[in-house]
JSON list of C-alpha atoms in Angstrom, two decimals:
[
{"chain": "F", "resi": 1, "resn": "MET", "atom": "CA", "xyz": [-74.80, 34.22, 60.74]},
{"chain": "F", "resi": 2, "resn": "ILE", "atom": "CA", "xyz": [-72.40, 32.47, 63.13]},
{"chain": "F", "resi": 3, "resn": "ALA", "atom": "CA", "xyz": [-75.18, 30.32, 64.53]},
{"chain": "F", "resi": 4, "resn": "ARG", "atom": "CA", "xyz": [-76.37, 29.32, 61.07]},
{"chain": "F", "resi": 5, "resn": "THR", "atom": "CA", "xyz": [-72.82, 28.39, 59.99]},
{"chain": "F", "resi": 6, "resn": "LEU", "atom": "CA", "xyz": [-72.26, 26.32, 63.14]},
{"chain": "F", "resi": 7, "resn": "ILE", "atom": "CA", "xyz": [-75.60, 24.55, 62.79]},
{"chain": "F", "resi": 8, "resn": "THR", "atom": "CA", "xyz": [-74.86, 23.74, 59.15]},
{"chain": "F", "resi": 9, "resn": "LEU", "atom": "CA", "xyz": [-71.44, 22.37, 60.06]},
{"chain": "F", "resi": 10, "resn": "LEU", "atom": "CA", "xyz": [-72.91, 20.26, 62.88]},
{"chain": "F", "resi": 11, "resn": "VAL", "atom": "CA", "xyz": [-75.64, 18.84, 60.63]},
{"chain": "F", "resi": 12, "resn": "VAL", "atom": "CA", "xyz": [-73.13, 17.96, 57.91]},
{"chain": "F", "resi": 13, "resn": "PHE", "atom": "CA", "xyz": [-70.80, 16.45, 60.48]},
{"chain": "F", "resi": 14, "resn": "ALA", "atom": "CA", "xyz": [-73.55, 14.45, 62.21]},
{"chain": "F", "resi": 15, "resn": "GLY", "atom": "CA", "xyz": [-74.68, 13.05, 58.86]},
{"chain": "F", "resi": 16, "resn": "ALA", "atom": "CA", "xyz": [-71.14, 11.89, 58.12]},
{"chain": "F", "resi": 17, "resn": "LEU", "atom": "CA", "xyz": [-70.77, 9.95, 61.39]},
{"chain": "F", "resi": 18, "resn": "PRO", "atom": "CA", "xyz": [-70.95, 6.18, 61.01]},
{"chain": "F", "resi": 19, "resn": "SER", "atom": "CA", "xyz": [-73.73, 4.42, 62.81]},
{"chain": "F", "resi": 20, "resn": "GLY", "atom": "CA", "xyz": [-74.09, 0.82, 63.83]},
{"chain": "F", "resi": 21, "resn": "ALA", "atom": "CA", "xyz": [-76.96, 0.43, 61.37]},
{"chain": "F", "resi": 22, "resn": "ASP", "atom": "CA", "xyz": [-74.65, 1.20, 58.45]},
{"chain": "F", "resi": 23, "resn": "ALA", "atom": "CA", "xyz": [-73.23, -2.30, 58.60]},
{"chain": "F", "resi": 24, "resn": "HIS", "atom": "CA", "xyz": [-76.19, -4.03, 56.97]},
{"chain": "F", "resi": 25, "resn": "GLY", "atom": "CA", "xyz": [-78.15, -1.36, 55.10]},
{"chain": "F", "resi": 26, "resn": "GLY", "atom": "CA", "xyz": [-79.16, -2.74, 51.72]},
{"chain": "F", "resi": 27, "resn": "VAL", "atom": "CA", "xyz": [-75.87, -4.49, 51.00]},
{"chain": "F", "resi": 28, "resn": "SER", "atom": "CA", "xyz": [-75.65, -7.76, 49.07]},
{"chain": "F", "resi": 29, "resn": "ILE", "atom": "CA", "xyz": [-74.06, -10.67, 50.89]},
{"chain": "F", "resi": 30, "resn": "ASP", "atom": "CA", "xyz": [-70.92, -10.37, 48.72]},
{"chain": "F", "resi": 31, "resn": "LYS", "atom": "CA", "xyz": [-70.30, -6.83, 50.00]},
{"chain": "F", "resi": 32, "resn": "ASP", "atom": "CA", "xyz": [-71.61, -7.19, 53.55]},
{"chain": "F", "resi": 33, "resn": "PRO", "atom": "CA", "xyz": [-68.75, -6.35, 55.96]},
{"chain": "F", "resi": 34, "resn": "CYS", "atom": "CA", "xyz": [-70.16, -8.88, 58.45]},
{"chain": "F", "resi": 35, "resn": "VAL", "atom": "CA", "xyz": [-69.62, -11.81, 56.06]},
{"chain": "F", "resi": 36, "resn": "ARG", "atom": "CA", "xyz": [-66.42, -13.84, 55.84]},
{"chain": "F", "resi": 37, "resn": "LYS", "atom": "CA", "xyz": [-65.62, -16.63, 53.41]},
{"chain": "F", "resi": 38, "resn": "SER", "atom": "CA", "xyz": [-63.74, -19.90, 53.59]},
{"chain": "F", "resi": 39, "resn": "GLY", "atom": "CA", "xyz": [-63.39, -21.07, 50.01]},
{"chain": "F", "resi": 40, "resn": "ASP", "atom": "CA", "xyz": [-66.93, -21.16, 48.63]},
{"chain": "F", "resi": 41, "resn": "TRP", "atom": "CA", "xyz": [-68.56, -21.07, 52.06]},
{"chain": "F", "resi": 42, "resn": "SER", "atom": "CA", "xyz": [-69.92, -17.85, 53.57]},
{"chain": "F", "resi": 43, "resn": "VAL", "atom": "CA", "xyz": [-70.60, -17.09, 57.24]},
{"chain": "F", "resi": 44, "resn": "HIS", "atom": "CA", "xyz": [-72.47, -14.02, 58.52]},
{"chain": "F", "resi": 45, "resn": "PHE", "atom": "CA", "xyz": [-71.40, -12.75, 61.95]},
{"chain": "F", "resi": 46, "resn": "THR", "atom": "CA", "xyz": [-73.51, -10.63, 64.32]},
{"chain": "F", "resi": 47, "resn": "VAL", "atom": "CA", "xyz": [-73.14, -9.45, 67.91]},
{"chain": "F", "resi": 48, "resn": "TYR", "atom": "CA", "xyz": [-76.11, -8.33, 70.02]},
{"chain": "F", "resi": 49, "resn": "GLU", "atom": "CA", "xyz": [-75.98, -6.47, 73.32]},
{"chain": "F", "resi": 50, "resn": "PRO", "atom": "CA", "xyz": [-79.54, -6.87, 74.66]},
{"chain": "F", "resi": 51, "resn": "GLN", "atom": "CA", "xyz": [-78.91, -5.03, 77.95]},
{"chain": "F", "resi": 52, "resn": "PHE", "atom": "CA", "xyz": [-77.71, -1.87, 76.13]},
{"chain": "F", "resi": 53, "resn": "ASN", "atom": "CA", "xyz": [-79.58, -1.76, 72.81]},
{"chain": "F", "resi": 54, "resn": "PRO", "atom": "CA", "xyz": [-81.66, -4.88, 72.10]},
{"chain": "F", "resi": 55, "resn": "ALA", "atom": "CA", "xyz": [-82.52, -3.95, 68.50]},
{"chain": "F", "resi": 56, "resn": "GLU", "atom": "CA", "xyz": [-79.02, -3.09, 67.29]},
{"chain": "F", "resi": 57, "resn": "GLU", "atom": "CA", "xyz": [-76.66, -5.48, 65.48]},
{"chain": "F", "resi": 58, "resn": "TYR", "atom": "CA", "xyz": [-72.88, -5.18, 65.44]},
{"chain": "F", "resi": 59, "resn": "CYS", "atom": "CA", "xyz": [-70.16, -7.08, 63.65]},
{"chain": "F", "resi": 60, "resn": "GLY", "atom": "CA", "xyz": [-66.86, -5.25, 63.95]},
{"chain": "F", "resi": 61, "resn": "ASP", "atom": "CA", "xyz": [-67.20, -2.48, 66.52]},
{"chain": "F", "resi": 62, "resn": "VAL", "atom": "CA", "xyz": [-69.13, -3.42, 69.65]},
{"chain": "F", "resi": 63, "resn": "PRO", "atom": "CA", "xyz": [-69.91, -0.31, 71.70]},
{"chain": "F", "resi": 64, "resn": "LYS", "atom": "CA", "xyz": [-69.84, -1.71, 75.25]},
{"chain": "F", "resi": 65, "resn": "ALA", "atom": "CA", "xyz": [-68.07, -4.42, 77.17]},
{"chain": "F", "resi": 66, "resn": "GLY", "atom": "CA", "xyz": [-70.41, -6.72, 79.04]},
{"chain": "F", "resi": 67, "resn": "SER", "atom": "CA", "xyz": [-72.89, -9.44, 78.26]},
{"chain": "F", "resi": 68, "resn": "MET", "atom": "CA", "xyz": [-73.43, -10.14, 74.56]},
{"chain": "F", "resi": 69, "resn": "ILE", "atom": "CA", "xyz": [-74.83, -12.74, 72.21]},
{"chain": "F", "resi": 70, "resn": "VAL", "atom": "CA", "xyz": [-72.63, -13.82, 69.32]},
{"chain": "F", "resi": 71, "resn": "VAL", "atom": "CA", "xyz": [-74.42, -15.32, 66.30]},
{"chain": "F", "resi": 72, "resn": "PHE", "atom": "CA", "xyz": [-73.05, -16.99, 63.19]},
{"chain": "F", "resi": 73, "resn": "ASP", "atom": "CA", "xyz": [-75.35, -17.67, 60.24]},
{"chain": "F", "resi": 74, "resn": "LEU", "atom": "CA", "xyz": [-74.00, -20.47, 58.08]},
{"chain": "F", "resi": 75, "resn": "VAL", "atom": "CA", "xyz": [-75.12, -19.30, 54.64]},
{"chain": "F", "resi": 76, "resn": "ASP", "atom": "CA", "xyz": [-74.17, -22.42, 52.69]},
{"chain": "F", "resi": 77, "resn": "GLN", "atom": "CA", "xyz": [-76.01, -25.72, 53.22]},
{"chain": "F", "resi": 78, "resn": "GLU", "atom": "CA", "xyz": [-72.79, -27.76, 52.94]},
{"chain": "F", "resi": 79, "resn": "LEU", "atom": "CA", "xyz": [-71.19, -25.89, 55.84]},
{"chain": "F", "resi": 80, "resn": "ARG", "atom": "CA", "xyz": [-74.09, -26.92, 58.09]},
{"chain": "F", "resi": 81, "resn": "LYS", "atom": "CA", "xyz": [-72.99, -30.56, 57.83]},
{"chain": "F", "resi": 82, "resn": "VAL", "atom": "CA", "xyz": [-69.34, -29.90, 58.78]},
{"chain": "F", "resi": 83, "resn": "PRO", "atom": "CA", "xyz": [-68.23, -29.95, 62.44]},
{"chain": "F", "resi": 84, "resn": "LEU", "atom": "CA", "xyz": [-67.21, -26.45, 63.50]},
{"chain": "F", "resi": 85, "resn": "ASP", "atom": "CA", "xyz": [-65.03, -25.36, 66.39]},
{"chain": "F", "resi": 86, "resn": "LEU", "atom": "CA", "xyz": [-65.67, -21.91, 67.90]},
{"chain": "F", "resi": 87, "resn": "GLU", "atom": "CA", "xyz": [-63.27, -19.96, 70.07]},
{"chain": "F", "resi": 88, "resn": "ILE", "atom": "CA", "xyz": [-63.47, -16.32, 71.14]},
{"chain": "F", "resi": 89, "resn": "VAL", "atom": "CA", "xyz": [-60.15, -14.81, 72.14]},
{"chain": "F", "resi": 90, "resn": "LYS", "atom": "CA", "xyz": [-58.86, -11.53, 73.53]},
{"chain": "F", "resi": 91, "resn": "LEU", "atom": "CA", "xyz": [-55.91, -10.21, 71.54]},
{"chain": "F", "resi": 92, "resn": "ALA", "atom": "CA", "xyz": [-53.02, -8.44, 73.25]},
{"chain": "F", "resi": 93, "resn": "GLY", "atom": "CA", "xyz": [-50.22, -7.82, 70.78]},
{"chain": "F", "resi": 94, "resn": "SER", "atom": "CA", "xyz": [-49.13, -11.22, 69.50]},
{"chain": "F", "resi": 95, "resn": "GLU", "atom": "CA", "xyz": [-50.67, -12.99, 72.51]},
{"chain": "F", "resi": 96, "resn": "ARG", "atom": "CA", "xyz": [-54.20, -14.37, 72.61]},
{"chain": "F", "resi": 97, "resn": "GLU", "atom": "CA", "xyz": [-56.22, -15.38, 75.64]},
{"chain": "F", "resi": 98, "resn": "SER", "atom": "CA", "xyz": [-59.20, -17.68, 75.26]},
{"chain": "F", "resi": 99, "resn": "VAL", "atom": "CA", "xyz": [-62.39, -16.08, 76.53]},
{"chain": "F", "resi": 100, "resn": "GLN", "atom": "CA", "xyz": [-64.86, -18.76, 75.47]},
{"chain": "F", "resi": 101, "resn": "ARG", "atom": "CA", "xyz": [-64.77, -22.05, 73.62]},
{"chain": "F", "resi": 102, "resn": "VAL", "atom": "CA", "xyz": [-67.63, -24.07, 72.13]},
{"chain": "F", "resi": 103, "resn": "ASN", "atom": "CA", "xyz": [-66.94, -27.74, 71.42]},
{"chain": "F", "resi": 104, "resn": "SER", "atom": "CA", "xyz": [-66.77, -28.87, 67.82]},
{"chain": "F", "resi": 105, "resn": "ARG", "atom": "CA", "xyz": [-70.06, -30.05, 66.32]},
{"chain": "F", "resi": 106, "resn": "SER", "atom": "CA", "xyz": [-72.23, -29.56, 63.25]},
{"chain": "F", "resi": 107, "resn": "TYR", "atom": "CA", "xyz": [-75.16, -27.12, 63.11]},
{"chain": "F", "resi": 108, "resn": "PRO", "atom": "CA", "xyz": [-77.87, -28.48, 60.78]},
{"chain": "F", "resi": 109, "resn": "ASN", "atom": "CA", "xyz": [-80.16, -25.47, 61.38]},
{"chain": "F", "resi": 110, "resn": "GLY", "atom": "CA", "xyz": [-77.38, -23.14, 60.14]},
{"chain": "F", "resi": 111, "resn": "VAL", "atom": "CA", "xyz": [-77.18, -20.96, 63.25]},
{"chain": "F", "resi": 112, "resn": "ILE", "atom": "CA", "xyz": [-74.49, -20.91, 65.92]},
{"chain": "F", "resi": 113, "resn": "ASN", "atom": "CA", "xyz": [-75.15, -18.69, 68.91]},
{"chain": "F", "resi": 114, "resn": "THR", "atom": "CA", "xyz": [-73.41, -18.32, 72.20]},
{"chain": "F", "resi": 115, "resn": "GLU", "atom": "CA", "xyz": [-73.70, -15.99, 75.14]},
{"chain": "F", "resi": 116, "resn": "LEU", "atom": "CA", "xyz": [-70.52, -14.29, 76.16]},
{"chain": "F", "resi": 117, "resn": "THR", "atom": "CA", "xyz": [-69.38, -11.83, 78.80]},
{"chain": "F", "resi": 118, "resn": "VAL", "atom": "CA", "xyz": [-66.56, -9.52, 77.81]},
{"chain": "F", "resi": 119, "resn": "THR", "atom": "CA", "xyz": [-65.17, -7.87, 80.92]},
{"chain": "F", "resi": 120, "resn": "ALA", "atom": "CA", "xyz": [-62.78, -5.34, 79.39]},
{"chain": "F", "resi": 121, "resn": "PRO", "atom": "CA", "xyz": [-62.53, -3.14, 76.30]},
{"chain": "F", "resi": 122, "resn": "GLY", "atom": "CA", "xyz": [-60.05, -4.21, 73.66]},
{"chain": "F", "resi": 123, "resn": "ARG", "atom": "CA", "xyz": [-59.47, -6.25, 70.54]},
{"chain": "F", "resi": 124, "resn": "TYR", "atom": "CA", "xyz": [-61.07, -9.67, 70.30]},
{"chain": "F", "resi": 125, "resn": "ALA", "atom": "CA", "xyz": [-61.60, -12.26, 67.60]},
{"chain": "F", "resi": 126, "resn": "ALA", "atom": "CA", "xyz": [-64.21, -14.92, 67.05]},
{"chain": "F", "resi": 127, "resn": "ILE", "atom": "CA", "xyz": [-62.49, -17.86, 65.36]},
{"chain": "F", "resi": 128, "resn": "LEU", "atom": "CA", "xyz": [-64.71, -20.37, 63.60]},
{"chain": "F", "resi": 129, "resn": "THR", "atom": "CA", "xyz": [-62.82, -23.41, 62.33]},
{"chain": "F", "resi": 130, "resn": "PRO", "atom": "CA", "xyz": [-64.54, -25.86, 59.97]},
{"chain": "F", "resi": 131, "resn": "GLU", "atom": "CA", "xyz": [-63.08, -29.36, 60.20]},
{"chain": "F", "resi": 132, "resn": "GLY", "atom": "CA", "xyz": [-60.38, -29.79, 57.56]},
{"chain": "F", "resi": 133, "resn": "ARG", "atom": "CA", "xyz": [-60.49, -26.14, 56.49]},
{"chain": "F", "resi": 134, "resn": "PRO", "atom": "CA", "xyz": [-58.66, -22.96, 57.50]},
{"chain": "F", "resi": 135, "resn": "ALA", "atom": "CA", "xyz": [-60.14, -20.90, 60.33]},
{"chain": "F", "resi": 136, "resn": "ILE", "atom": "CA", "xyz": [-62.53, -18.05, 59.57]},
{"chain": "F", "resi": 137, "resn": "VAL", "atom": "CA", "xyz": [-61.60, -15.08, 61.77]},
{"chain": "F", "resi": 138, "resn": "PHE", "atom": "CA", "xyz": [-64.03, -12.32, 62.74]},
{"chain": "F", "resi": 139, "resn": "PRO", "atom": "CA", "xyz": [-62.18, -9.42, 64.41]},
{"chain": "F", "resi": 140, "resn": "MET", "atom": "CA", "xyz": [-64.07, -7.40, 67.04]},
{"chain": "F", "resi": 141, "resn": "ARG", "atom": "CA", "xyz": [-63.21, -4.13, 68.71]},
{"chain": "F", "resi": 142, "resn": "VAL", "atom": "CA", "xyz": [-65.06, -3.81, 71.99]},
{"chain": "F", "resi": 143, "resn": "GLU", "atom": "CA", "xyz": [-65.62, -0.33, 73.43]},
{"chain": "F", "resi": 144, "resn": "MET", "atom": "CA", "xyz": [-62.97, 1.17, 71.16]},
{"chain": "F", "resi": 145, "resn": "ALA", "atom": "CA", "xyz": [-65.06, 3.40, 68.88]},
{"chain": "F", "resi": 146, "resn": "THR", "atom": "CA", "xyz": [-64.24, 7.10, 68.90]},
{"chain": "F", "resi": 147, "resn": "PRO", "atom": "CA", "xyz": [-66.76, 9.00, 71.06]},
{"chain": "F", "resi": 148, "resn": "VAL", "atom": "CA", "xyz": [-68.67, 11.80, 69.36]},
{"chain": "F", "resi": 149, "resn": "TRP", "atom": "CA", "xyz": [-67.18, 14.44, 71.67]},
{"chain": "F", "resi": 150, "resn": "MET", "atom": "CA", "xyz": [-63.74, 13.63, 70.25]},
{"chain": "F", "resi": 151, "resn": "TRP", "atom": "CA", "xyz": [-64.99, 14.92, 66.89]},
{"chain": "F", "resi": 152, "resn": "LEU", "atom": "CA", "xyz": [-67.05, 17.80, 68.26]},
{"chain": "F", "resi": 153, "resn": "VAL", "atom": "CA", "xyz": [-64.25, 19.44, 70.27]},
{"chain": "F", "resi": 154, "resn": "PRO", "atom": "CA", "xyz": [-62.03, 20.11, 67.21]},
{"chain": "F", "resi": 155, "resn": "LEU", "atom": "CA", "xyz": [-65.08, 21.24, 65.25]},
{"chain": "F", "resi": 156, "resn": "VAL", "atom": "CA", "xyz": [-66.05, 23.76, 67.91]},
{"chain": "F", "resi": 157, "resn": "LEU", "atom": "CA", "xyz": [-62.47, 25.01, 68.06]},
{"chain": "F", "resi": 158, "resn": "VAL", "atom": "CA", "xyz": [-62.14, 25.31, 64.26]},
{"chain": "F", "resi": 159, "resn": "ALA", "atom": "CA", "xyz": [-65.58, 26.89, 63.61]},
{"chain": "F", "resi": 160, "resn": "PRO", "atom": "CA", "xyz": [-64.65, 30.39, 64.91]},
{"chain": "F", "resi": 161, "resn": "VAL", "atom": "CA", "xyz": [-61.48, 30.40, 62.80]},
{"chain": "F", "resi": 162, "resn": "LEU", "atom": "CA", "xyz": [-63.47, 29.43, 59.71]},
{"chain": "F", "resi": 163, "resn": "TYR", "atom": "CA", "xyz": [-66.03, 32.13, 60.44]},
{"chain": "F", "resi": 164, "resn": "TYR", "atom": "CA", "xyz": [-63.31, 34.78, 60.91]},
{"chain": "F", "resi": 165, "resn": "TRP", "atom": "CA", "xyz": [-61.62, 33.67, 57.70]},
{"chain": "F", "resi": 166, "resn": "SER", "atom": "CA", "xyz": [-64.90, 33.80, 55.74]},
{"chain": "F", "resi": 167, "resn": "GLN", "atom": "CA", "xyz": [-65.60, 37.32, 56.99]},
{"chain": "F", "resi": 168, "resn": "ARG", "atom": "CA", "xyz": [-62.19, 38.58, 55.89]},
{"chain": "F", "resi": 169, "resn": "ARG", "atom": "CA", "xyz": [-62.66, 37.19, 52.39]},
{"chain": "F", "resi": 170, "resn": "THR", "atom": "CA", "xyz": [-66.05, 38.87, 51.83]},
{"chain": "F", "resi": 171, "resn": "PRO", "atom": "CA", "xyz": [-65.55, 42.46, 50.63]},
{"chain": "F", "resi": 172, "resn": "PRO", "atom": "CA", "xyz": [-67.50, 45.10, 52.53]},
{"chain": "F", "resi": 173, "resn": "PRO", "atom": "CA", "xyz": [-70.66, 46.30, 50.71]},
{"chain": "F", "resi": 174, "resn": "ALA", "atom": "CA", "xyz": [-69.21, 49.77, 49.99]},
{"chain": "F", "resi": 175, "resn": "ALA", "atom": "CA", "xyz": [-66.10, 48.30, 48.35]},
{"chain": "F", "resi": 176, "resn": "ALA", "atom": "CA", "xyz": [-68.26, 45.98, 46.22]},
{"chain": "F", "resi": 177, "resn": "ALA", "atom": "CA", "xyz": [-70.36, 48.93, 45.00]},
{"chain": "F", "resi": 178, "resn": "ARG", "atom": "CA", "xyz": [-67.21, 50.91, 44.17]},
{"chain": "F", "resi": 179, "resn": "ASN", "atom": "CA", "xyz": [-65.82, 47.95, 42.17]},
{"chain": "F", "resi": 180, "resn": "LEU", "atom": "CA", "xyz": [-69.10, 47.67, 40.22]},
{"chain": "F", "resi": 181, "resn": "ALA", "atom": "CA", "xyz": [-68.96, 51.40, 39.39]},
{"chain": "F", "resi": 182, "resn": "LEU", "atom": "CA", "xyz": [-65.51, 50.91, 37.88]},
{"chain": "F", "resi": 183, "resn": "VAL", "atom": "CA", "xyz": [-66.79, 48.06, 35.66]},
{"chain": "F", "resi": 184, "resn": "LYS", "atom": "CA", "xyz": [-69.47, 50.24, 34.00]}
]
């Protein structure tokens, strides 16, 4: 009984954990968390870490510091004609330190990609600035996601208490039979 309860709790808990694939699954571009807008223009932002997980895409929480590829898809045709400035910065309180800068130019094919090496975990931002428009900011948290063990430890500690509590609330079989005899 204890094992079955723990397994059920672990399965429910594991199903509730967010995964990196949740970011894009079947979402329209208007609701995609990896899309930012500047007026009528939309930009889709993706980070790849080929040395860790080549098939996975990230846009807000990047699991590991290290070498990564940052990609911007310029959704609107008009935006592809506008010169864009790209800067990736590390945020530390109100301070920002430039990590990488790409000179301003237009991207007629609609894709901006740059290779980047992030040496330390922390908060970063990719800042894409269209000429004559406000900057579009894509926040990134690198190596800051909560590890699974941080969730499992409290669960393992709480499971015995829940089991004990559930056993105290269930009447013993003899008492249940006695209560049914009184009802007749």
